[in-house]
mmCIF file of C-alpha atoms in Angstrom:
data_model
loop_
_atom_site.group_PDB
_atom_site.id
_atom_site.type_symbol
_atom_site.label_atom_id
_atom_site.label_comp_id
_atom_site.label_asym_id
_atom_site.label_seq_id
_atom_site.Cartn_x
_atom_site.Cartn_y
_atom_site.Cartn_z
ATOM 1 C CA GLU H 5 -155.926 -25.374 -101.388
ATOM 2 C CA CYS H 6 -152.434 -24.311 -100.334
ATOM 3 C CA ALA H 7 -151.416 -27.933 -99.796
ATOM 4 C CA GLY H 8 -152.705 -28.724 -103.278
ATOM 5 C CA ALA H 9 -150.560 -25.914 -104.657
ATOM 6 C CA LEU H 10 -147.553 -27.705 -103.117
ATOM 7 C CA GLY H 11 -148.630 -30.936 -104.797
ATOM 8 C CA VAL H 12 -149.918 -32.510 -101.572
ATOM 9 C CA SER H 13 -153.454 -33.893 -101.827
ATOM 10 C CA LEU H 14 -155.622 -33.965 -98.682
ATOM 11 C CA ASP H 15 -159.073 -35.537 -98.431
ATOM 12 C CA SER H 16 -161.896 -34.362 -96.166
ATOM 13 C CA ARG H 17 -160.910 -36.735 -93.345
ATOM 14 C CA GLN H 18 -157.376 -35.417 -93.322
ATOM 15 C CA VAL H 19 -158.632 -31.816 -93.292
ATOM 16 C CA ASP H 20 -160.885 -32.703 -90.339
ATOM 17 C CA ALA H 21 -157.884 -34.254 -88.570
ATOM 18 C CA PHE H 22 -155.919 -31.034 -88.986
ATOM 19 C CA ARG H 23 -158.879 -29.060 -87.644
ATOM 20 C CA ARG H 24 -158.979 -31.161 -84.476
ATOM 21 C CA TYR H 25 -155.175 -31.019 -84.162
ATOM 22 C CA LEU H 26 -155.424 -27.223 -84.251
ATOM 23 C CA GLU H 27 -158.126 -27.230 -81.555
ATOM 24 C CA LEU H 28 -156.068 -29.450 -79.264
ATOM 25 C CA LEU H 29 -152.948 -27.367 -79.838
ATOM 26 C CA CYS H 30 -154.782 -24.194 -78.805
ATOM 27 C CA GLU H 31 -156.288 -25.907 -75.732
ATOM 28 C CA TRP H 32 -153.024 -27.380 -74.483
ATOM 29 C CA ASN H 33 -151.062 -24.243 -75.253
ATOM 30 C CA GLN H 34 -153.054 -22.414 -72.574
ATOM 31 C CA ARG H 35 -151.602 -24.782 -69.945
ATOM 32 C CA PHE H 36 -148.009 -24.901 -71.071
ATOM 33 C CA ASN H 37 -146.023 -23.437 -73.905
ATOM 34 C CA LEU H 38 -146.100 -25.650 -76.993
ATOM 35 C CA THR H 39 -145.802 -22.863 -79.544
ATOM 36 C CA ALA H 40 -145.362 -19.097 -79.601
ATOM 37 C CA ILE H 41 -147.667 -18.994 -82.642
ATOM 38 C CA THR H 42 -151.239 -18.929 -81.352
ATOM 39 C CA ASP H 43 -153.289 -17.330 -84.127
ATOM 40 C CA PRO H 44 -155.151 -20.199 -85.883
ATOM 41 C CA GLN H 45 -154.436 -18.889 -89.373
ATOM 42 C CA GLU H 46 -150.736 -18.585 -88.573
ATOM 43 C CA VAL H 47 -150.712 -22.121 -87.167
ATOM 44 C CA LEU H 48 -152.193 -23.380 -90.434
ATOM 45 C CA VAL H 49 -149.496 -21.684 -92.488
ATOM 46 C CA LYS H 50 -146.391 -21.594 -90.275
ATOM 47 C CA HIS H 51 -146.832 -25.033 -88.710
ATOM 48 C CA PHE H 52 -149.114 -27.257 -90.811
ATOM 49 C CA LEU H 53 -148.399 -25.975 -94.308
ATOM 50 C CA ASP H 54 -144.726 -25.480 -93.498
ATOM 51 C CA SER H 55 -144.511 -29.126 -92.392
ATOM 52 C CA LEU H 56 -146.225 -30.285 -95.585
ATOM 53 C CA THR H 57 -143.359 -28.914 -97.675
ATOM 54 C CA CYS H 58 -141.526 -32.111 -96.656
ATOM 55 C CA ALA H 59 -144.223 -34.154 -98.380
ATOM 56 C CA ALA H 60 -143.852 -31.927 -101.423
ATOM 57 C CA ALA H 61 -140.086 -32.499 -101.556
ATOM 58 C CA VAL H 62 -139.938 -36.235 -100.748
ATOM 59 C CA ASP H 63 -142.168 -38.995 -102.128
ATOM 60 C CA LEU H 64 -143.454 -40.297 -98.802
ATOM 61 C CA SER H 65 -145.475 -43.035 -100.498
ATOM 62 C CA ALA H 66 -142.174 -44.848 -101.071
ATOM 63 C CA GLN H 67 -141.047 -44.514 -97.422
ATOM 64 C CA ARG H 68 -141.929 -46.666 -94.415
ATOM 65 C CA VAL H 69 -140.288 -45.286 -91.233
ATOM 66 C CA LEU H 70 -139.947 -41.592 -90.365
ATOM 67 C CA ILE H 71 -138.159 -40.256 -87.279
ATOM 68 C CA ASP H 72 -138.788 -36.631 -86.287
ATOM 69 C CA VAL H 73 -135.974 -35.229 -84.124
ATOM 70 C CA GLY H 74 -136.926 -32.516 -81.630
ATOM 71 C CA THR H 75 -140.542 -32.883 -82.686
ATOM 72 C CA GLY H 76 -141.937 -30.324 -80.216
ATOM 73 C CA ALA H 77 -145.659 -30.060 -80.886
ATOM 74 C CA GLY H 78 -145.391 -32.533 -83.761
ATOM 75 C CA PHE H 79 -143.906 -30.410 -86.539
ATOM 76 C CA PRO H 80 -143.304 -31.845 -89.016
ATOM 77 C CA GLY H 81 -143.627 -35.467 -87.827
ATOM 78 C CA LEU H 82 -147.273 -35.674 -86.798
ATOM 79 C CA VAL H 83 -148.381 -33.460 -89.680
ATOM 80 C CA LEU H 84 -146.669 -35.844 -92.111
ATOM 81 C CA LYS H 85 -148.360 -38.818 -90.442
ATOM 82 C CA ILE H 86 -151.748 -37.251 -91.159
ATOM 83 C CA ALA H 87 -150.733 -36.549 -94.758
ATOM 84 C CA ALA H 88 -149.235 -40.035 -95.264
ATOM 85 C CA PRO H 89 -151.115 -42.425 -92.921
ATOM 86 C CA HIS H 90 -149.084 -45.492 -93.936
ATOM 87 C CA LEU H 91 -145.909 -44.108 -92.317
ATOM 88 C CA GLU H 92 -144.528 -45.556 -89.106
ATOM 89 C CA VAL H 93 -143.632 -42.353 -87.267
ATOM 90 C CA ARG H 94 -141.290 -42.006 -84.293
ATOM 91 C CA LEU H 95 -141.613 -38.654 -82.525
ATOM 92 C CA LEU H 96 -138.421 -37.937 -80.587
ATOM 93 C CA ASP H 97 -138.148 -35.216 -77.953
ATOM 94 C CA ALA H 98 -136.324 -34.629 -74.650
ATOM 95 C CA VAL H 99 -139.389 -32.976 -73.011
ATOM 96 C CA GLN H 100 -142.056 -35.390 -71.783
ATOM 97 C CA LYS H 101 -144.882 -32.801 -71.652
ATOM 98 C CA ARG H 102 -144.651 -32.317 -75.410
ATOM 99 C CA LEU H 103 -144.858 -36.053 -75.934
ATOM 100 C CA ASN H 104 -147.911 -36.273 -73.648
ATOM 101 C CA PHE H 105 -149.627 -33.774 -75.939
ATOM 102 C CA LEU H 106 -148.692 -35.740 -79.053
ATOM 103 C CA GLU H 107 -149.989 -38.973 -77.547
ATOM 104 C CA ARG H 108 -153.312 -37.257 -76.859
ATOM 105 C CA VAL H 109 -153.520 -35.935 -80.419
ATOM 106 C CA ALA H 110 -152.719 -39.343 -81.904
ATOM 107 C CA GLN H 111 -155.367 -40.938 -79.687
ATOM 108 C CA GLU H 112 -158.040 -38.368 -80.546
ATOM 109 C CA LEU H 113 -157.354 -38.680 -84.266
ATOM 110 C CA GLY H 114 -157.254 -42.477 -84.180
ATOM 111 C CA LEU H 115 -153.730 -42.570 -85.587
ATOM 112 C CA THR H 116 -151.892 -45.882 -85.446
ATOM 113 C CA GLY H 117 -148.202 -46.402 -86.079
ATOM 114 C CA VAL H 118 -147.163 -43.403 -83.963
ATOM 115 C CA THR H 119 -144.533 -43.855 -81.235
ATOM 116 C CA THR H 120 -143.304 -41.140 -78.886
ATOM 117 C CA LEU H 121 -139.768 -41.424 -77.546
ATOM 118 C CA HIS H 122 -138.479 -39.457 -74.563
ATOM 119 C CA ALA H 123 -134.777 -39.337 -75.383
ATOM 120 C CA ARG H 124 -132.044 -37.257 -76.932
ATOM 121 C CA ALA H 125 -131.107 -37.969 -80.522
ATOM 122 C CA GLU H 126 -127.503 -38.703 -79.497
ATOM 123 C CA ASP H 127 -128.718 -41.524 -77.268
ATOM 124 C CA ALA H 128 -131.376 -42.828 -79.636
ATOM 125 C CA ALA H 129 -128.742 -43.250 -82.373
ATOM 126 C CA ALA H 130 -125.864 -44.497 -80.230
ATOM 127 C CA ALA H 131 -124.019 -47.570 -81.491
ATOM 128 C CA PRO H 132 -124.315 -50.782 -79.421
ATOM 129 C CA GLY H 133 -122.126 -50.500 -76.333
ATOM 130 C CA GLN H 134 -121.786 -46.722 -76.566
ATOM 131 C CA LEU H 135 -124.882 -45.753 -74.592
ATOM 132 C CA SER H 136 -123.912 -47.605 -71.409
ATOM 133 C CA ARG H 137 -120.947 -45.269 -70.949
ATOM 134 C CA ARG H 138 -122.989 -42.081 -71.176
ATOM 135 C CA LYS H 139 -124.839 -39.941 -68.673
ATOM 136 C CA SER H 140 -127.819 -38.138 -70.173
ATOM 137 C CA PRO H 141 -130.529 -35.946 -68.581
ATOM 138 C CA ALA H 142 -133.204 -37.722 -70.651
ATOM 139 C CA PRO H 143 -133.840 -41.460 -70.225
ATOM 140 C CA ALA H 144 -132.200 -43.894 -72.604
ATOM 141 C CA PRO H 145 -134.494 -45.328 -75.293
ATOM 142 C CA ALA H 146 -135.470 -48.965 -74.872
ATOM 143 C CA VAL H 147 -134.534 -49.753 -78.475
ATOM 144 C CA SER H 148 -131.789 -48.148 -80.550
ATOM 145 C CA LEU H 149 -132.999 -46.229 -83.590
ATOM 146 C CA ARG H 150 -129.583 -46.185 -85.219
ATOM 147 C CA GLU H 151 -129.917 -46.359 -89.013
ATOM 148 C CA ALA H 152 -133.582 -47.324 -88.616
ATOM 149 C CA ALA H 153 -135.336 -44.587 -90.611
ATOM 150 C CA ASP H 154 -136.083 -44.084 -94.275
ATOM 151 C CA VAL H 155 -136.569 -40.378 -93.562
ATOM 152 C CA VAL H 156 -135.314 -38.287 -90.633
ATOM 153 C CA THR H 157 -136.853 -34.839 -90.237
ATOM 154 C CA ALA H 158 -135.970 -31.878 -88.019
ATOM 155 C CA ARG H 159 -137.265 -28.322 -87.930
ATOM 156 C CA ALA H 160 -135.550 -25.322 -86.335
ATOM 157 C CA VAL H 161 -133.467 -27.538 -84.039
ATOM 158 C CA ALA H 162 -129.848 -26.465 -84.626
ATOM 159 C CA ARG H 163 -127.389 -25.281 -87.250
ATOM 160 C CA LEU H 164 -126.823 -27.853 -89.941
ATOM 161 C CA ASN H 165 -123.298 -28.848 -88.879
ATOM 162 C CA VAL H 166 -124.720 -29.781 -85.454
ATOM 163 C CA LEU H 167 -127.991 -31.169 -86.738
ATOM 164 C CA ALA H 168 -126.197 -33.530 -89.125
ATOM 165 C CA GLU H 169 -124.632 -35.350 -86.175
ATOM 166 C CA TRP H 170 -128.028 -35.744 -84.519
ATOM 167 C CA THR H 171 -129.895 -36.937 -87.597
ATOM 168 C CA LEU H 172 -127.671 -38.778 -90.095
ATOM 169 C CA PRO H 173 -126.880 -41.648 -87.670
ATOM 170 C CA LEU H 174 -130.639 -42.325 -87.481
ATOM 171 C CA ALA H 175 -131.054 -42.700 -91.251
ATOM 172 C CA ARG H 176 -130.479 -46.019 -92.988
ATOM 173 C CA VAL H 177 -128.091 -46.196 -95.922
ATOM 174 C CA GLY H 178 -130.252 -45.230 -98.879
ATOM 175 C CA GLY H 179 -132.457 -43.052 -96.671
ATOM 176 C CA ARG H 180 -132.280 -39.314 -96.196
ATOM 177 C CA VAL H 181 -132.400 -36.432 -93.764
ATOM 178 C CA VAL H 182 -134.761 -33.513 -94.394
ATOM 179 C CA ALA H 183 -133.704 -30.407 -92.452
ATOM 180 C CA MET H 184 -136.266 -27.605 -92.438
ATOM 181 C CA LYS H 185 -134.626 -24.191 -92.619
ATOM 182 C CA GLY H 186 -135.226 -20.537 -93.476
ATOM 183 C CA PRO H 187 -134.627 -18.903 -96.849
ATOM 184 C CA GLN H 188 -130.889 -18.083 -96.563
ATOM 185 C CA ILE H 189 -129.171 -21.428 -96.199
ATOM 186 C CA GLU H 190 -126.108 -21.429 -98.478
ATOM 187 C CA GLU H 191 -123.567 -20.515 -95.785
ATOM 188 C CA GLU H 192 -124.965 -23.098 -93.380
ATOM 189 C CA VAL H 193 -124.822 -25.859 -96.012
ATOM 190 C CA ALA H 194 -121.198 -25.009 -96.829
ATOM 191 C CA GLU H 195 -120.317 -24.923 -93.125
ATOM 192 C CA ALA H 196 -121.784 -28.425 -92.658
ATOM 193 C CA ALA H 197 -120.027 -30.075 -95.637
ATOM 194 C CA ARG H 198 -117.297 -31.753 -93.561
ATOM 195 C CA ALA H 199 -119.730 -33.034 -90.928
ATOM 196 C CA ILE H 200 -122.068 -34.458 -93.565
ATOM 197 C CA GLU H 201 -119.216 -36.340 -95.243
ATOM 198 C CA LEU H 202 -117.834 -37.707 -91.960
ATOM 199 C CA LEU H 203 -121.293 -38.953 -90.926
ATOM 200 C CA GLY H 204 -121.999 -40.838 -94.145
ATOM 201 C CA GLY H 205 -124.038 -38.219 -95.962
ATOM 202 C CA GLY H 206 -123.911 -37.363 -99.640
ATOM 203 C CA GLU H 207 -124.290 -34.110 -101.572
ATOM 204 C CA PRO H 208 -127.146 -32.045 -100.084
ATOM 205 C CA GLU H 209 -130.013 -30.826 -102.242
ATOM 206 C CA VAL H 210 -131.734 -27.548 -101.352
ATOM 207 C CA ARG H 211 -135.415 -27.067 -102.183
ATOM 208 C CA SER H 212 -136.996 -23.626 -101.743
ATOM 209 C CA PHE H 213 -140.655 -22.858 -101.061
ATOM 210 C CA ARG H 214 -142.835 -19.790 -100.546
ATOM 211 C CA LEU H 215 -145.609 -19.948 -97.982
ATOM 212 C CA PRO H 216 -148.449 -17.408 -98.097
ATOM 213 C CA PRO H 217 -148.383 -14.491 -98.086
ATOM 214 C CA ASP H 218 -144.646 -14.481 -98.943
ATOM 215 C CA ILE H 219 -142.641 -16.493 -96.410
ATOM 216 C CA GLY H 220 -139.412 -18.088 -97.577
ATOM 217 C CA ARG H 221 -138.541 -21.630 -96.529
ATOM 218 C CA SER H 222 -135.776 -24.063 -97.482
ATOM 219 C CA LEU H 223 -135.422 -27.805 -97.135
ATOM 220 C CA VAL H 224 -131.953 -29.325 -97.069
ATOM 221 C CA ILE H 225 -132.233 -32.941 -98.224
ATOM 222 C CA ILE H 226 -129.180 -35.054 -97.373
ATOM 223 C CA PRO H 227 -128.913 -38.593 -98.763
ATOM 224 C CA LYS H 228 -127.348 -41.269 -96.547
ATOM 225 C CA VAL H 229 -124.742 -42.951 -98.746
ATOM 226 C CA HIS H 230 -122.485 -44.697 -96.197
ATOM 227 C CA ALA H 231 -122.908 -46.138 -92.703
ATOM 228 C CA THR H 232 -122.123 -43.678 -89.923
ATOM 229 C CA PRO H 233 -118.892 -44.512 -88.021
ATOM 230 C CA ARG H 234 -119.580 -46.052 -84.606
ATOM 231 C CA LYS H 235 -118.110 -43.121 -82.683
ATOM 232 C CA TYR H 236 -120.923 -40.826 -83.892
ATOM 233 C CA PRO H 237 -123.043 -39.336 -82.555
ATOM 234 C CA ARG H 238 -120.914 -38.205 -79.653
ATOM 235 C CA PRO H 239 -122.414 -37.821 -76.138
ATOM 236 C CA PRO H 240 -125.167 -35.224 -75.582
ATOM 237 C CA GLY H 241 -123.945 -31.634 -75.711
ATOM 238 C CA THR H 242 -120.723 -32.402 -77.584
ATOM 239 C CA ALA H 243 -121.956 -31.492 -81.066
ATOM 240 C CA ARG H 244 -123.020 -28.015 -79.943
ATOM 241 C CA LYS H 245 -119.769 -27.349 -78.082
ATOM 242 C CA SER H 246 -117.517 -28.759 -80.771
ATOM 243 C CA PRO H 247 -119.216 -29.099 -84.169
ATOM 244 C CA LEU H 248 -117.562 -31.418 -86.670
#
């Protein structure tokens, strides 16, 4: 019902998939920390419904490839795969245990077109020839994802001026980045203006949502209007230490 209120339609099979996803999340969370939110009702709202705001803000039916940066327990990437089964989804994370969980969920739910990638975003989006000169704690991806996605998502990963460097290089020209944020986002958007422009992004659009009972959320939607210069993203850790 809440998804319907957002304009996202779910059939009975999709609802059943979310039910099983919730069960697996609770089971695996007892062995290692996937989420600090453990109450099932809170998971439904603060993880599943929160992730579905992306489907409310972007017409996913017109998209083909989605990359979720810092996917964690699959929010929002795996949730959006359930909501839009046609998507080719790449779940990117630097922690293998999280990806093991996501592979199990995808297998249990019979999801196809889901790929997990154990790598840092800076390496996954590196220009040809750049990656060989880097040393990264996570393994290098077998295939570059640079400018490969129609939609790049990220939730609660970093401030926007840092996140832009991790995500915009992954989006194709004509694609977009969807950054999931809290309710007060104006200062962060202004702070990231220079980085967004340098990385090939256009004017951001902010969409606001209210989750029950009264939780504020914002989505910052950044169009990719120009190719990202080859020197970005910089090596892992650089964006945090020296934001653009």
